[in-house]
Amino acid sequence: MDERLAARVAAEFGLRLVSSAPVDLGADPAARTWRATTADGHAYAVKLTGGGTPAGSVVAALLAERGVPGVPAPLTTRDGRLDAVHDGRRLTVVPWVSDEPAPDGDLRAAHWRGYGALLAAVHAVPVTGELAGLPREDHSHAAVGAAVRETDRRLRAVDGATADRWTGEVVAHWRAAGADLDRLLAAVDRLGAELRARPAELVVCHGDPHLGNLLLGADGQVWLIDWDDAVLAPRERDLMFVLEGGPAFAPRGRVDEASFRAGYGPVTPDPLRLAYHLGVRALDDMWSWSAEAADPGRPEADRVRALRILAGLRSPSGLLTLARGALAAAGRWPR
């Protein structure tokens, strides 16, 4: 962390940092996070981001205030705000609650139950006050559709003879998946229109509660972090990350759905909504990781990682395959 940012943390949040180290807690290219400590030994997650919305800090603070377990409350600035501005980006500080991210940790049945119970508690919070002003799921996915079409246009125009190695591999992946991407976009377009005409109960959703945003503690304790995509949506928006083989990114591919359901409680998700959200997420991941891997301005390590994720999306157990299967099972996959 540079001295200017540390000085900003001191001025806004009253924390004198004595050490800091960058950490990788997610896949958001617009964000950077540090594990920072103060002289008294307390640790904090200091995050600087240009993505998501300021609503994330508001939601986390309100949920923590209402007693939802596993939601770390952000610190407030000296004048009571939940974030500050540094170099045009949002600066937030949250207590550091765990050194064990779920994808790398010993994820036991108790943690899966805790994960389910945590999401159930979030979804049960009354949508009142500031929570009623959250962004609302409208099943339009307009930004994702536009990004997929623009990425397709750019990658199809790449000259294979002059492209660098990483861009060439991205183009190969994209062209191999081209027919499925066209069908997937057409399917979610039609399904989105169908769901817009069939309103559902909207609950507070994290919006991105995959295991990369879950931290583990002892005795099944879990914490859900990174609330930047908080939204009012049907509960399937969150549940699709676990139910019916969803993309939980579990260690070694194991998803303990039974334990998750035991923690969450009785629920019968709408398979059409699960399929819709899986499809939109698959499209979103395909274009964003393709763009990162094909960006010559990014470090080689980032491009290699993006290519590895891109290959995983197309694998037999990958998100693109899961979305296609869910839509086909629901009779919504174009022939």
Short mmCIF file of N, CA, C and O in Angstrom, two decimals, residues 26-30 151 154-155 166-167 170 285-307 309-310:
data_model
loop_
_atom_site.label_atom_id
_atom_site.label_comp_id
_atom_site.label_asym_id
_atom_site.label_seq_id
_atom_site.Cartn_x
_atom_site.Cartn_y
_atom_site.Cartn_z
N GLY A 26 -10.70 -12.27 -4.71
CA GLY A 26 -11.77 -12.35 -5.69
C GLY A 26 -11.26 -12.12 -7.09
O GLY A 26 -10.06 -12.06 -7.33
N ALA A 27 -12.21 -11.95 -8.00
CA ALA A 27 -11.86 -11.85 -9.41
C ALA A 27 -12.25 -10.49 -9.99
O ALA A 27 -12.38 -10.36 -11.21
N ASP A 28 -12.43 -9.49 -9.13
CA ASP A 28 -12.86 -8.18 -9.60
C ASP A 28 -11.65 -7.38 -10.05
O ASP A 28 -10.84 -6.94 -9.22
N PRO A 29 -11.50 -7.15 -11.37
CA PRO A 29 -10.33 -6.40 -11.84
C PRO A 29 -10.37 -4.93 -11.46
O PRO A 29 -9.35 -4.25 -11.55
N ALA A 30 -11.54 -4.44 -11.00
CA ALA A 30 -11.66 -3.04 -10.63
C ALA A 30 -11.29 -2.81 -9.17
O ALA A 30 -11.34 -1.67 -8.71
N THR A 151 -17.67 -8.11 -27.48
CA THR A 151 -16.53 -9.01 -27.40
C THR A 151 -16.48 -9.92 -28.61
O THR A 151 -15.40 -10.18 -29.17
N ARG A 154 -15.12 -7.92 -31.57
CA ARG A 154 -13.68 -7.65 -31.49
C ARG A 154 -12.85 -8.91 -31.73
O ARG A 154 -11.86 -8.88 -32.46
N LEU A 155 -13.27 -10.01 -31.14
CA LEU A 155 -12.47 -11.23 -31.26
C LEU A 155 -12.57 -11.83 -32.66
O LEU A 155 -11.59 -12.42 -33.15
N TRP A 166 -1.47 -15.16 -26.15
CA TRP A 166 -2.62 -15.25 -25.26
C TRP A 166 -3.90 -14.85 -25.98
O TRP A 166 -4.93 -15.49 -25.80
N THR A 167 -3.82 -13.80 -26.79
CA THR A 167 -5.00 -13.40 -27.55
C THR A 167 -5.41 -14.49 -28.52
O THR A 167 -6.60 -14.77 -28.71
N VAL A 170 -7.38 -17.02 -26.67
CA VAL A 170 -8.71 -16.53 -26.38
C VAL A 170 -9.61 -16.68 -27.60
O VAL A 170 -10.75 -17.15 -27.51
N ASP A 285 -19.27 -14.20 -17.39
CA ASP A 285 -17.92 -14.71 -17.15
C ASP A 285 -17.17 -14.95 -18.46
O ASP A 285 -15.97 -14.67 -18.55
N MET A 286 -17.86 -15.44 -19.47
CA MET A 286 -17.19 -15.72 -20.75
C MET A 286 -16.62 -14.44 -21.36
O MET A 286 -15.46 -14.40 -21.78
N TRP A 287 -17.41 -13.38 -21.41
CA TRP A 287 -16.90 -12.17 -22.07
C TRP A 287 -15.84 -11.48 -21.20
O TRP A 287 -14.82 -11.01 -21.72
N SER A 288 -16.06 -11.44 -19.86
CA SER A 288 -15.13 -10.68 -19.02
C SER A 288 -13.76 -11.35 -18.92
O SER A 288 -12.72 -10.69 -18.99
N TRP A 289 -13.74 -12.70 -18.77
CA TRP A 289 -12.45 -13.38 -18.71
C TRP A 289 -11.77 -13.40 -20.07
O TRP A 289 -10.54 -13.34 -20.16
N SER A 290 -12.55 -13.45 -21.14
CA SER A 290 -11.96 -13.36 -22.49
C SER A 290 -11.31 -12.01 -22.69
O SER A 290 -10.19 -11.91 -23.23
N ALA A 291 -12.01 -10.95 -22.27
CA ALA A 291 -11.45 -9.60 -22.43
C ALA A 291 -10.17 -9.45 -21.63
O ALA A 291 -9.20 -8.82 -22.10
N GLU A 292 -10.13 -9.99 -20.42
CA GLU A 292 -8.92 -9.87 -19.60
C GLU A 292 -7.75 -10.63 -20.22
O GLU A 292 -6.63 -10.14 -20.28
N ALA A 293 -8.02 -11.85 -20.68
CA ALA A 293 -6.94 -12.66 -21.26
C ALA A 293 -6.42 -12.07 -22.56
O ALA A 293 -5.24 -12.26 -22.92
N ALA A 294 -7.26 -11.34 -23.28
CA ALA A 294 -6.85 -10.77 -24.57
C ALA A 294 -6.30 -9.35 -24.44
O ALA A 294 -5.95 -8.74 -25.46
N ASP A 295 -6.19 -8.85 -23.22
CA ASP A 295 -5.73 -7.48 -23.00
C ASP A 295 -4.20 -7.45 -22.89
O ASP A 295 -3.64 -7.89 -21.88
N PRO A 296 -3.50 -6.93 -23.89
CA PRO A 296 -2.03 -6.92 -23.83
C PRO A 296 -1.47 -6.00 -22.75
O PRO A 296 -0.28 -6.08 -22.42
N GLY A 297 -2.31 -5.15 -22.19
CA GLY A 297 -1.85 -4.24 -21.15
C GLY A 297 -1.84 -4.87 -19.77
O GLY A 297 -1.32 -4.27 -18.82
N ARG A 298 -2.37 -6.07 -19.63
CA ARG A 298 -2.42 -6.72 -18.32
C ARG A 298 -1.17 -7.58 -18.12
O ARG A 298 -0.58 -8.08 -19.09
N PRO A 299 -0.78 -7.80 -16.87
CA PRO A 299 0.39 -8.66 -16.60
C PRO A 299 0.15 -10.07 -17.14
O PRO A 299 -0.98 -10.56 -17.16
N GLU A 300 1.24 -10.71 -17.55
CA GLU A 300 1.12 -12.05 -18.13
C GLU A 300 0.46 -13.02 -17.16
O GLU A 300 -0.35 -13.86 -17.57
N ALA A 301 0.77 -12.92 -15.86
CA ALA A 301 0.19 -13.84 -14.89
C ALA A 301 -1.33 -13.71 -14.84
O ALA A 301 -2.05 -14.73 -14.72
N ASP A 302 -1.83 -12.48 -14.96
CA ASP A 302 -3.29 -12.28 -14.97
C ASP A 302 -3.91 -12.89 -16.22
O ASP A 302 -5.00 -13.48 -16.16
N ARG A 303 -3.22 -12.74 -17.35
CA ARG A 303 -3.76 -13.27 -18.60
C ARG A 303 -3.78 -14.80 -18.58
O ARG A 303 -4.74 -15.43 -19.05
N VAL A 304 -2.74 -15.39 -18.02
CA VAL A 304 -2.69 -16.85 -17.93
C VAL A 304 -3.80 -17.36 -17.02
O VAL A 304 -4.48 -18.35 -17.32
N ARG A 305 -4.00 -16.67 -15.88
CA ARG A 305 -5.08 -17.06 -14.97
C ARG A 305 -6.43 -16.95 -15.67
O ARG A 305 -7.29 -17.83 -15.54
N ALA A 306 -6.65 -15.87 -16.41
CA ALA A 306 -7.92 -15.68 -17.11
C ALA A 306 -8.16 -16.79 -18.14
O ALA A 306 -9.27 -17.29 -18.29
N LEU A 307 -7.10 -17.18 -18.83
CA LEU A 307 -7.23 -18.27 -19.81
C LEU A 307 -7.58 -19.59 -19.12
O LEU A 307 -8.39 -20.37 -19.64
N ILE A 309 -9.28 -19.93 -16.36
CA ILE A 309 -10.68 -19.84 -15.97
C ILE A 309 -11.58 -20.00 -17.19
O ILE A 309 -12.62 -20.67 -17.13
N LEU A 310 -11.18 -19.41 -18.30
CA LEU A 310 -11.95 -19.51 -19.53
C LEU A 310 -12.08 -20.97 -19.97
O LEU A 310 -13.17 -21.43 -20.35
#
